[in-house]
mmCIF file of N, CA and C in Angstrom:
data_model
loop_
_atom_site.group_PDB
_atom_site.id
_atom_site.type_symbol
_atom_site.label_atom_id
_atom_site.label_comp_id
_atom_site.label_asym_id
_atom_site.label_seq_id
_atom_site.Cartn_x
_atom_site.Cartn_y
_atom_site.Cartn_z
ATOM 1 N N ASP A 68 -9.752 2.645 -20.320
ATOM 2 C CA ASP A 68 -10.685 1.527 -20.394
ATOM 3 C C ASP A 68 -9.919 0.211 -20.250
ATOM 4 N N ILE A 69 -10.486 -0.687 -19.474
ATOM 5 C CA ILE A 69 -9.899 -1.997 -19.253
ATOM 6 C C ILE A 69 -10.160 -2.860 -20.483
ATOM 7 N N THR A 70 -9.124 -3.507 -20.985
ATOM 8 C CA THR A 70 -9.305 -4.426 -22.108
ATOM 9 C C THR A 70 -9.503 -5.835 -21.560
ATOM 10 N N ASP A 71 -10.009 -6.711 -22.413
ATOM 11 C CA ASP A 71 -10.307 -8.080 -21.999
ATOM 12 C C ASP A 71 -9.050 -8.767 -21.465
ATOM 13 N N GLY A 72 -9.142 -9.298 -20.263
ATOM 14 C CA GLY A 72 -8.033 -10.038 -19.660
ATOM 15 C C GLY A 72 -7.139 -9.221 -18.745
ATOM 16 N N GLU A 73 -7.274 -7.888 -18.765
ATOM 17 C CA GLU A 73 -6.451 -7.088 -17.850
ATOM 18 C C GLU A 73 -6.927 -7.297 -16.416
ATOM 19 N N THR A 74 -5.998 -7.225 -15.497
ATOM 20 C CA THR A 74 -6.295 -7.368 -14.072
ATOM 21 C C THR A 74 -5.861 -6.097 -13.358
ATOM 22 N N PRO A 75 -6.306 -5.900 -12.121
ATOM 23 C CA PRO A 75 -5.817 -4.736 -11.377
ATOM 24 C C PRO A 75 -4.289 -4.739 -11.269
ATOM 25 N N GLU A 76 -3.714 -5.931 -11.132
ATOM 26 C CA GLU A 76 -2.256 -6.045 -11.022
ATOM 27 C C GLU A 76 -1.569 -5.642 -12.323
ATOM 28 N N SER A 77 -2.115 -6.073 -13.459
ATOM 29 C CA SER A 77 -1.474 -5.736 -14.737
ATOM 30 C C SER A 77 -1.614 -4.247 -15.045
ATOM 31 N N VAL A 78 -2.744 -3.665 -14.692
ATOM 32 C CA VAL A 78 -2.924 -2.226 -14.900
ATOM 33 C C VAL A 78 -1.959 -1.454 -14.004
ATOM 34 N N ALA A 79 -1.834 -1.878 -12.745
ATOM 35 C CA ALA A 79 -0.911 -1.209 -11.817
ATOM 36 C C ALA A 79 0.527 -1.309 -12.316
ATOM 37 N N PHE A 80 0.899 -2.457 -12.837
ATOM 38 C CA PHE A 80 2.259 -2.621 -13.358
ATOM 39 C C PHE A 80 2.481 -1.735 -14.584
ATOM 40 N N ASP A 81 1.519 -1.744 -15.500
ATOM 41 C CA ASP A 81 1.657 -0.948 -16.722
ATOM 42 C C ASP A 81 1.666 0.552 -16.433
ATOM 43 N N TYR A 82 0.850 0.994 -15.486
ATOM 44 C CA TYR A 82 0.698 2.434 -15.229
ATOM 45 C C TYR A 82 1.688 2.966 -14.197
ATOM 46 N N TYR A 83 1.930 2.165 -13.141
ATOM 47 C CA TYR A 83 2.787 2.622 -12.056
ATOM 48 C C TYR A 83 4.141 1.910 -12.020
ATOM 49 N N GLY A 84 4.271 0.815 -12.767
ATOM 50 C CA GLY A 84 5.503 0.039 -12.726
ATOM 51 C C GLY A 84 5.597 -0.848 -11.506
ATOM 52 N N ASP A 85 4.461 -1.063 -10.820
ATOM 53 C CA ASP A 85 4.439 -1.853 -9.586
ATOM 54 C C ASP A 85 3.082 -2.541 -9.456
ATOM 55 N N ALA A 86 3.065 -3.842 -9.682
ATOM 56 C CA ALA A 86 1.813 -4.598 -9.592
ATOM 57 C C ALA A 86 1.225 -4.562 -8.184
ATOM 58 N N GLY A 87 2.070 -4.339 -7.186
ATOM 59 C CA GLY A 87 1.612 -4.282 -5.802
ATOM 60 C C GLY A 87 0.709 -3.097 -5.504
ATOM 61 N N LEU A 88 0.640 -2.151 -6.417
ATOM 62 C CA LEU A 88 -0.230 -0.988 -6.212
ATOM 63 C C LEU A 88 -1.647 -1.217 -6.737
ATOM 64 N N HIS A 89 -1.976 -2.471 -7.015
ATOM 65 C CA HIS A 89 -3.325 -2.788 -7.496
ATOM 66 C C HIS A 89 -4.401 -2.331 -6.522
ATOM 67 N N TRP A 90 -4.080 -2.308 -5.235
ATOM 68 C CA TRP A 90 -5.067 -1.921 -4.221
ATOM 69 C C TRP A 90 -5.492 -0.460 -4.393
ATOM 70 N N ILE A 91 -4.597 0.381 -4.897
ATOM 71 C CA ILE A 91 -4.950 1.788 -5.126
ATOM 72 C C ILE A 91 -5.972 1.877 -6.257
ATOM 73 N N ILE A 92 -5.782 1.075 -7.289
ATOM 74 C CA ILE A 92 -6.745 1.059 -8.398
ATOM 75 C C ILE A 92 -8.100 0.577 -7.902
ATOM 76 N N MET A 93 -8.084 -0.474 -7.101
ATOM 77 C CA MET A 93 -9.341 -1.018 -6.588
ATOM 78 C C MET A 93 -10.025 -0.028 -5.646
ATOM 79 N N MET A 94 -9.263 0.602 -4.782
ATOM 80 C CA MET A 94 -9.833 1.563 -3.837
ATOM 81 C C MET A 94 -10.386 2.790 -4.575
ATOM 82 N N THR A 95 -9.633 3.287 -5.537
ATOM 83 C CA THR A 95 -10.048 4.469 -6.282
ATOM 84 C C THR A 95 -11.347 4.231 -7.038
ATOM 85 N N ASN A 96 -11.567 3.014 -7.469
ATOM 86 C CA ASN A 96 -12.751 2.689 -8.266
ATOM 87 C C ASN A 96 -13.837 1.958 -7.482
ATOM 88 N N ASN A 97 -13.705 1.940 -6.155
ATOM 89 C CA ASN A 97 -14.692 1.313 -5.281
ATOM 90 C C ASN A 97 -14.938 -0.148 -5.665
ATOM 91 N N ILE A 98 -13.847 -0.845 -5.928
ATOM 92 C CA ILE A 98 -13.921 -2.262 -6.280
ATOM 93 C C ILE A 98 -13.614 -3.063 -5.026
ATOM 94 N N ASN A 99 -14.627 -3.724 -4.497
ATOM 95 C CA ASN A 99 -14.472 -4.520 -3.288
ATOM 96 C C ASN A 99 -14.159 -5.978 -3.592
ATOM 97 N N ASP A 100 -14.648 -6.457 -4.720
ATOM 98 C CA ASP A 100 -14.485 -7.853 -5.086
ATOM 99 C C ASP A 100 -14.094 -7.917 -6.554
ATOM 100 N N VAL A 101 -12.882 -8.346 -6.823
ATOM 101 C CA VAL A 101 -12.376 -8.373 -8.196
ATOM 102 C C VAL A 101 -13.192 -9.323 -9.076
ATOM 103 N N TYR A 102 -13.872 -10.296 -8.488
ATOM 104 C CA TYR A 102 -14.648 -11.262 -9.267
ATOM 105 C C TYR A 102 -15.995 -10.709 -9.710
ATOM 106 N N THR A 103 -16.558 -9.768 -8.945
ATOM 107 C CA THR A 103 -17.867 -9.229 -9.317
ATOM 108 C C THR A 103 -17.817 -7.774 -9.768
ATOM 109 N N ASP A 104 -16.840 -7.014 -9.304
ATOM 110 C CA ASP A 104 -16.781 -5.587 -9.616
ATOM 111 C C ASP A 104 -15.845 -5.247 -10.774
ATOM 112 N N TRP A 105 -14.930 -6.134 -11.116
ATOM 113 C CA TRP A 105 -13.980 -5.923 -12.213
ATOM 114 C C TRP A 105 -14.574 -6.519 -13.488
ATOM 115 N N PRO A 106 -14.311 -5.929 -14.652
ATOM 116 C CA PRO A 106 -14.870 -6.483 -15.896
ATOM 117 C C PRO A 106 -14.448 -7.937 -16.127
ATOM 118 N N MET A 107 -15.413 -8.753 -16.474
ATOM 119 C CA MET A 107 -15.148 -10.170 -16.740
ATOM 120 C C MET A 107 -14.544 -10.330 -18.134
ATOM 121 N N THR A 108 -13.752 -11.382 -18.299
ATOM 122 C CA THR A 108 -13.279 -11.740 -19.627
ATOM 123 C C THR A 108 -14.457 -12.318 -20.399
ATOM 124 N N VAL A 109 -14.343 -12.384 -21.707
ATOM 125 C CA VAL A 109 -15.435 -12.919 -22.532
ATOM 126 C C VAL A 109 -15.785 -14.352 -22.132
ATOM 127 N N PRO A 110 -14.804 -15.268 -21.990
ATOM 128 C CA PRO A 110 -15.178 -16.635 -21.583
ATOM 129 C C PRO A 110 -15.850 -16.678 -20.199
ATOM 130 N N ARG A 111 -15.371 -15.856 -19.279
ATOM 131 C CA ARG A 111 -15.975 -15.838 -17.940
ATOM 132 C C ARG A 111 -17.388 -15.268 -17.989
ATOM 133 N N LEU A 112 -17.598 -14.238 -18.814
ATOM 134 C CA LEU A 112 -18.940 -13.666 -18.982
ATOM 135 C C LEU A 112 -19.887 -14.711 -19.560
ATOM 136 N N GLU A 113 -19.429 -15.448 -20.550
ATOM 137 C CA GLU A 113 -20.269 -16.483 -21.151
ATOM 138 C C GLU A 113 -20.645 -17.542 -20.120
ATOM 139 N N ALA A 114 -19.678 -17.973 -19.334
ATOM 140 C CA ALA A 114 -19.947 -18.981 -18.295
ATOM 141 C C ALA A 114 -20.883 -18.420 -17.233
ATOM 142 N N PHE A 115 -20.665 -17.168 -16.838
ATOM 143 C CA PHE A 115 -21.512 -16.523 -15.835
ATOM 144 C C PHE A 115 -22.957 -16.443 -16.321
ATOM 145 N N ALA A 116 -23.145 -15.976 -17.561
ATOM 146 C CA ALA A 116 -24.500 -15.828 -18.103
ATOM 147 C C ALA A 116 -25.199 -17.179 -18.207
ATOM 148 N N LYS A 117 -24.469 -18.208 -18.620
ATOM 149 C CA LYS A 117 -25.064 -19.548 -18.723
ATOM 150 C C LYS A 117 -25.475 -20.089 -17.365
ATOM 151 N N SER A 118 -24.706 -19.736 -16.324
ATOM 152 C CA SER A 118 -25.051 -20.215 -14.984
ATOM 153 C C SER A 118 -26.195 -19.412 -14.370
ATOM 154 N N LYS A 119 -26.360 -18.176 -14.794
ATOM 155 C CA LYS A 119 -27.395 -17.304 -14.215
ATOM 156 C C LYS A 119 -28.758 -17.496 -14.871
ATOM 157 N N TYR A 120 -28.766 -17.764 -16.168
ATOM 158 C CA TYR A 120 -30.025 -17.841 -16.917
ATOM 159 C C TYR A 120 -30.221 -19.235 -17.516
ATOM 160 N N ASP A 121 -31.470 -19.679 -17.546
ATOM 161 C CA ASP A 121 -31.788 -20.933 -18.221
ATOM 162 C C ASP A 121 -31.555 -20.798 -19.723
ATOM 163 N N ASN A 122 -31.852 -19.600 -20.249
ATOM 164 C CA ASN A 122 -31.687 -19.341 -21.673
ATOM 165 C C ASN A 122 -31.057 -17.958 -21.831
ATOM 166 N N VAL A 123 -29.798 -17.917 -22.231
ATOM 167 C CA VAL A 123 -29.105 -16.630 -22.376
ATOM 168 C C VAL A 123 -29.664 -15.817 -23.532
ATOM 169 N N ASP A 124 -30.359 -16.479 -24.467
ATOM 170 C CA ASP A 124 -30.929 -15.782 -25.615
ATOM 171 C C ASP A 124 -32.367 -15.319 -25.392
ATOM 172 N N ALA A 125 -32.916 -15.618 -24.226
ATOM 173 C CA ALA A 125 -34.274 -15.163 -23.912
ATOM 174 C C ALA A 125 -34.258 -13.647 -23.709
ATOM 175 N N ILE A 126 -35.407 -13.034 -23.836
ATOM 176 C CA ILE A 126 -35.493 -11.578 -23.728
ATOM 177 C C ILE A 126 -35.448 -11.156 -22.261
ATOM 178 N N HIS A 127 -34.506 -10.297 -21.961
ATOM 179 C CA HIS A 127 -34.358 -9.745 -20.618
ATOM 180 C C HIS A 127 -35.316 -8.566 -20.427
ATOM 181 N N HIS A 128 -35.303 -7.648 -21.409
ATOM 182 C CA HIS A 128 -36.202 -6.498 -21.392
ATOM 183 C C HIS A 128 -36.260 -5.910 -22.806
ATOM 184 N N TYR A 129 -37.129 -4.929 -22.967
ATOM 185 C CA TYR A 129 -37.238 -4.201 -24.229
ATOM 186 C C TYR A 129 -36.794 -2.768 -23.990
ATOM 187 N N GLU A 130 -36.382 -2.109 -25.073
ATOM 188 C CA GLU A 130 -35.976 -0.709 -24.967
ATOM 189 C C GLU A 130 -36.639 0.120 -26.064
ATOM 190 N N ILE A 131 -37.035 1.311 -25.678
ATOM 191 C CA ILE A 131 -37.528 2.294 -26.655
ATOM 192 C C ILE A 131 -36.881 3.624 -26.309
ATOM 193 N N TYR A 132 -36.754 4.473 -27.315
ATOM 194 C CA TYR A 132 -36.218 5.808 -27.076
ATOM 195 C C TYR A 132 -37.329 6.711 -26.587
ATOM 196 N N GLN A 133 -36.986 7.561 -25.659
ATOM 197 C CA GLN A 133 -37.921 8.533 -25.128
ATOM 198 C C GLN A 133 -38.391 9.426 -26.268
ATOM 199 N N GLU A 134 -39.685 9.749 -26.315
ATOM 200 C CA GLU A 134 -40.241 10.526 -27.416
ATOM 201 C C GLU A 134 -40.245 12.021 -27.176
ATOM 202 N N SER A 135 -40.080 12.453 -25.945
ATOM 203 C CA SER A 135 -40.035 13.883 -25.662
ATOM 204 C C SER A 135 -38.861 14.160 -24.733
ATOM 205 N N GLY A 136 -38.484 15.421 -24.632
ATOM 206 C CA GLY A 136 -37.323 15.761 -23.807
ATOM 207 C C GLY A 136 -36.064 15.270 -24.491
ATOM 208 N N ASP A 137 -35.203 14.627 -23.741
ATOM 209 C CA ASP A 137 -33.957 14.091 -24.296
ATOM 210 C C ASP A 137 -34.269 12.786 -25.022
ATOM 211 N N THR A 138 -34.406 12.857 -26.341
ATOM 212 C CA THR A 138 -34.809 11.688 -27.130
ATOM 213 C C THR A 138 -33.688 10.671 -27.316
ATOM 214 N N SER A 139 -32.506 10.955 -26.746
ATOM 215 C CA SER A 139 -31.438 9.952 -26.788
ATOM 216 C C SER A 139 -31.520 9.025 -25.574
ATOM 217 N N GLU A 140 -32.374 9.367 -24.625
ATOM 218 C CA GLU A 140 -32.571 8.538 -23.434
ATOM 219 C C GLU A 140 -33.363 7.282 -23.799
ATOM 220 N N VAL A 141 -32.931 6.163 -23.231
ATOM 221 C CA VAL A 141 -33.593 4.885 -23.489
ATOM 222 C C VAL A 141 -34.466 4.520 -22.290
ATOM 223 N N ILE A 142 -35.646 4.051 -22.579
ATOM 224 C CA ILE A 142 -36.562 3.593 -21.543
ATOM 225 C C ILE A 142 -36.595 2.069 -21.583
ATOM 226 N N GLU A 143 -36.355 1.448 -20.441
ATOM 227 C CA GLU A 143 -36.411 -0.013 -20.361
ATOM 228 C C GLU A 143 -37.818 -0.457 -19.986
ATOM 229 N N ILE A 144 -38.302 -1.436 -20.705
ATOM 230 C CA ILE A 144 -39.603 -2.023 -20.413
ATOM 231 C C ILE A 144 -39.349 -3.472 -20.015
ATOM 232 N N PRO A 145 -39.635 -3.827 -18.760
ATOM 233 C CA PRO A 145 -39.383 -5.202 -18.318
ATOM 234 C C PRO A 145 -40.127 -6.219 -19.192
ATOM 235 N N ASN A 146 -39.530 -7.355 -19.370
ATOM 236 C CA ASN A 146 -40.130 -8.417 -20.173
ATOM 237 C C ASN A 146 -41.369 -8.990 -19.508
ATOM 238 N N ASP A 147 -41.424 -8.929 -18.187
ATOM 239 C CA ASP A 147 -42.552 -9.527 -17.467
ATOM 240 C C ASP A 147 -43.676 -8.524 -17.206
ATOM 241 N N THR A 148 -43.674 -7.429 -17.915
ATOM 242 C CA THR A 148 -44.674 -6.394 -17.703
ATOM 243 C C THR A 148 -46.013 -6.788 -18.335
ATOM 244 N N ALA A 149 -47.068 -6.237 -17.782
ATOM 245 C CA ALA A 149 -48.403 -6.500 -18.320
ATOM 246 C C ALA A 149 -48.731 -5.529 -19.456
ATOM 247 N N GLN A 150 -47.915 -4.467 -19.577
ATOM 248 C CA GLN A 150 -48.210 -3.497 -20.634
ATOM 249 C C GLN A 150 -47.831 -4.019 -22.017
ATOM 250 N N THR A 151 -48.424 -3.445 -23.004
ATOM 251 C CA THR A 151 -48.154 -3.824 -24.387
ATOM 252 C C THR A 151 -46.785 -3.294 -24.797
ATOM 253 N N ILE A 152 -46.015 -4.131 -25.449
ATOM 254 C CA ILE A 152 -44.691 -3.734 -25.916
ATOM 255 C C ILE A 152 -44.861 -2.978 -27.235
ATOM 256 N N PRO A 153 -44.330 -1.746 -27.325
ATOM 257 C CA PRO A 153 -44.451 -0.990 -28.576
ATOM 258 C C PRO A 153 -43.781 -1.721 -29.739
ATOM 259 N N VAL A 154 -44.300 -1.516 -30.927
ATOM 260 C CA VAL A 154 -43.802 -2.187 -32.128
ATOM 261 C C VAL A 154 -42.337 -1.834 -32.386
ATOM 262 N N ASP A 155 -41.938 -0.603 -32.093
ATOM 263 C CA ASP A 155 -40.569 -0.168 -32.382
ATOM 264 C C ASP A 155 -39.589 -0.466 -31.243
ATOM 265 N N ALA A 156 -40.020 -1.217 -30.254
ATOM 266 C CA ALA A 156 -39.141 -1.563 -29.133
ATOM 267 C C ALA A 156 -38.094 -2.580 -29.583
ATOM 268 N N THR A 157 -36.909 -2.448 -29.012
ATOM 269 C CA THR A 157 -35.812 -3.371 -29.307
ATOM 270 C C THR A 157 -35.704 -4.386 -28.178
ATOM 271 N N ALA A 158 -35.649 -5.660 -28.545
ATOM 272 C CA ALA A 158 -35.508 -6.725 -27.552
ATOM 273 C C ALA A 158 -34.034 -6.844 -27.156
ATOM 274 N N ILE A 159 -33.778 -6.910 -25.856
ATOM 275 C CA ILE A 159 -32.427 -7.085 -25.321
ATOM 276 C C ILE A 159 -32.398 -8.451 -24.632
ATOM 277 N N THR A 160 -31.493 -9.307 -25.072
ATOM 278 C CA THR A 160 -31.413 -10.649 -24.500
ATOM 279 C C THR A 160 -30.712 -10.617 -23.147
ATOM 280 N N ASN A 161 -30.812 -11.715 -22.438
ATOM 281 C CA ASN A 161 -30.119 -11.833 -21.151
ATOM 282 C C ASN A 161 -28.616 -11.644 -21.329
ATOM 283 N N PHE A 162 -28.051 -12.239 -22.375
ATOM 284 C CA PHE A 162 -26.615 -12.109 -22.598
ATOM 285 C C PHE A 162 -26.232 -10.671 -22.936
ATOM 286 N N GLU A 163 -27.016 -10.025 -23.779
ATOM 287 C CA GLU A 163 -26.724 -8.623 -24.121
ATOM 288 C C GLU A 163 -26.778 -7.736 -22.878
ATOM 289 N N TYR A 164 -27.748 -8.001 -22.012
ATOM 290 C CA TYR A 164 -27.857 -7.231 -20.776
ATOM 291 C C TYR A 164 -26.606 -7.406 -19.925
ATOM 292 N N GLU A 165 -26.170 -8.640 -19.716
ATOM 293 C CA GLU A 165 -24.980 -8.899 -18.896
ATOM 294 C C GLU A 165 -23.725 -8.324 -19.553
ATOM 295 N N GLN A 166 -23.657 -8.395 -20.862
ATOM 296 C CA GLN A 166 -22.525 -7.830 -21.589
ATOM 297 C C GLN A 166 -22.452 -6.315 -21.383
ATOM 298 N N ARG A 167 -23.585 -5.656 -21.411
ATOM 299 C CA ARG A 167 -23.631 -4.206 -21.169
ATOM 300 C C ARG A 167 -23.186 -3.867 -19.745
ATOM 301 N N GLU A 168 -23.595 -4.687 -18.796
ATOM 302 C CA GLU A 168 -23.196 -4.450 -17.405
ATOM 303 C C GLU A 168 -21.680 -4.546 -17.255
ATOM 304 N N VAL A 169 -21.072 -5.502 -17.944
ATOM 305 C CA VAL A 169 -19.614 -5.649 -17.905
ATOM 306 C C VAL A 169 -18.950 -4.437 -18.556
ATOM 307 N N GLU A 170 -19.503 -3.989 -19.669
ATOM 308 C CA GLU A 170 -18.925 -2.846 -20.388
ATOM 309 C C GLU A 170 -18.930 -1.585 -19.532
ATOM 310 N N LYS A 171 -19.933 -1.418 -18.700
ATOM 311 C CA LYS A 171 -19.996 -0.254 -17.805
ATOM 312 C C LYS A 171 -18.815 -0.224 -16.837
ATOM 313 N N LYS A 172 -18.294 -1.401 -16.515
ATOM 314 C CA LYS A 172 -17.194 -1.507 -15.550
ATOM 315 C C LYS A 172 -15.828 -1.292 -16.183
ATOM 316 N N ARG A 173 -15.753 -1.224 -17.496
ATOM 317 C CA ARG A 173 -14.459 -1.107 -18.180
ATOM 318 C C ARG A 173 -13.797 0.253 -17.990
ATOM 319 N N ARG A 174 -14.546 1.298 -17.799
ATOM 320 C CA ARG A 174 -13.974 2.633 -17.626
ATOM 321 C C ARG A 174 -13.611 2.814 -16.157
ATOM 322 N N ILE A 175 -12.320 2.988 -15.908
ATOM 323 C CA ILE A 175 -11.863 3.176 -14.529
ATOM 324 C C ILE A 175 -11.104 4.493 -14.405
ATOM 325 N N ARG A 176 -10.879 4.881 -13.173
ATOM 326 C CA ARG A 176 -10.100 6.078 -12.870
ATOM 327 C C ARG A 176 -8.765 5.644 -12.293
ATOM 328 N N LEU A 177 -7.724 6.399 -12.605
ATOM 329 C CA LEU A 177 -6.392 6.112 -12.084
ATOM 330 C C LEU A 177 -5.824 7.346 -11.407
ATOM 331 N N VAL A 178 -5.170 7.126 -10.289
ATOM 332 C CA VAL A 178 -4.468 8.201 -9.594
ATOM 333 C C VAL A 178 -3.198 8.497 -10.382
ATOM 334 N N ARG A 179 -2.920 9.752 -10.615
ATOM 335 C CA ARG A 179 -1.698 10.104 -11.335
ATOM 336 C C ARG A 179 -0.489 9.603 -10.559
ATOM 337 N N PRO A 180 0.504 9.069 -11.284
ATOM 338 C CA PRO A 180 1.685 8.511 -10.611
ATOM 339 C C PRO A 180 2.351 9.467 -9.614
ATOM 340 N N GLY A 181 2.323 10.745 -9.875
ATOM 341 C CA GLY A 181 2.942 11.716 -8.975
ATOM 342 C C GLY A 181 2.270 11.819 -7.614
ATOM 343 N N TYR A 182 1.058 11.298 -7.495
ATOM 344 C CA TYR A 182 0.306 11.375 -6.235
ATOM 345 C C TYR A 182 0.309 10.066 -5.444
ATOM 346 N N ILE A 183 0.950 9.047 -5.975
ATOM 347 C CA ILE A 183 0.915 7.729 -5.330
ATOM 348 C C ILE A 183 1.472 7.768 -3.912
ATOM 349 N N GLU A 184 2.594 8.417 -3.712
ATOM 350 C CA GLU A 184 3.186 8.479 -2.367
ATOM 351 C C GLU A 184 2.255 9.181 -1.395
ATOM 352 N N THR A 185 1.591 10.218 -1.835
ATOM 353 C CA THR A 185 0.635 10.931 -0.979
ATOM 354 C C THR A 185 -0.517 10.012 -0.602
ATOM 355 N N VAL A 186 -1.026 9.256 -1.564
ATOM 356 C CA VAL A 186 -2.124 8.313 -1.293
ATOM 357 C C VAL A 186 -1.666 7.256 -0.297
ATOM 358 N N ARG A 187 -0.478 6.696 -0.502
ATOM 359 C CA ARG A 187 0.060 5.691 0.429
ATOM 360 C C ARG A 187 0.182 6.258 1.837
ATOM 361 N N ASP A 188 0.755 7.471 1.948
ATOM 362 C CA ASP A 188 0.939 8.093 3.262
ATOM 363 C C ASP A 188 -0.392 8.334 3.960
ATOM 364 N N GLU A 189 -1.361 8.858 3.226
ATOM 365 C CA GLU A 189 -2.679 9.124 3.807
ATOM 366 C C GLU A 189 -3.352 7.819 4.238
ATOM 367 N N PHE A 190 -3.216 6.785 3.437
ATOM 368 C CA PHE A 190 -3.813 5.499 3.774
ATOM 369 C C PHE A 190 -3.184 4.945 5.049
ATOM 370 N N ARG A 191 -1.874 5.040 5.156
ATOM 371 C CA ARG A 191 -1.190 4.565 6.375
ATOM 372 C C ARG A 191 -1.679 5.313 7.603
ATOM 373 N N LYS A 192 -1.855 6.632 7.482
ATOM 374 C CA LYS A 192 -2.360 7.441 8.604
ATOM 375 C C LYS A 192 -3.759 6.977 9.014
ATOM 376 N N ILE A 193 -4.601 6.731 8.048
ATOM 377 C CA ILE A 193 -5.991 6.312 8.332
ATOM 378 C C ILE A 193 -6.007 4.943 9.011
ATOM 379 N N ILE A 194 -5.189 4.032 8.518
ATOM 380 C CA ILE A 194 -5.150 2.678 9.077
ATOM 381 C C ILE A 194 -4.631 2.679 10.516
ATOM 382 N N ARG A 195 -3.673 3.531 10.803
ATOM 383 C CA ARG A 195 -3.111 3.594 12.151
ATOM 384 C C ARG A 195 -4.047 4.261 13.144
ATOM 385 N N ALA A 196 -4.960 5.086 12.682
ATOM 386 C CA ALA A 196 -5.847 5.831 13.568
ATOM 387 C C ALA A 196 -6.850 4.954 14.255
#
């Protein structure tokens, strides 16, 4: 899991001993844009949410747990819906929603160090083709 403030370069340095291998981390995790696909720091998330929403504390949506089948599943009810919001529904603010989206991005996959040369070689072959 990515901690607050880590970058692809710092993870590559810590895991592979080479910050230049950040591209392998990004490629492995389908990260095309480090600004939108990589987890934001807390200050950046706060600034992002303030720029996106007029009120970060306004309700984004409501959530209730499914009553049948897998009762651990959460059902989202949009805030702008015409349906009645159940009494036991939990309100999720705009900031909480954005925070959850960032948290989803924290779990990444890493190529084992022993396979790095193979990945580099295969990538070079693909690029030359």
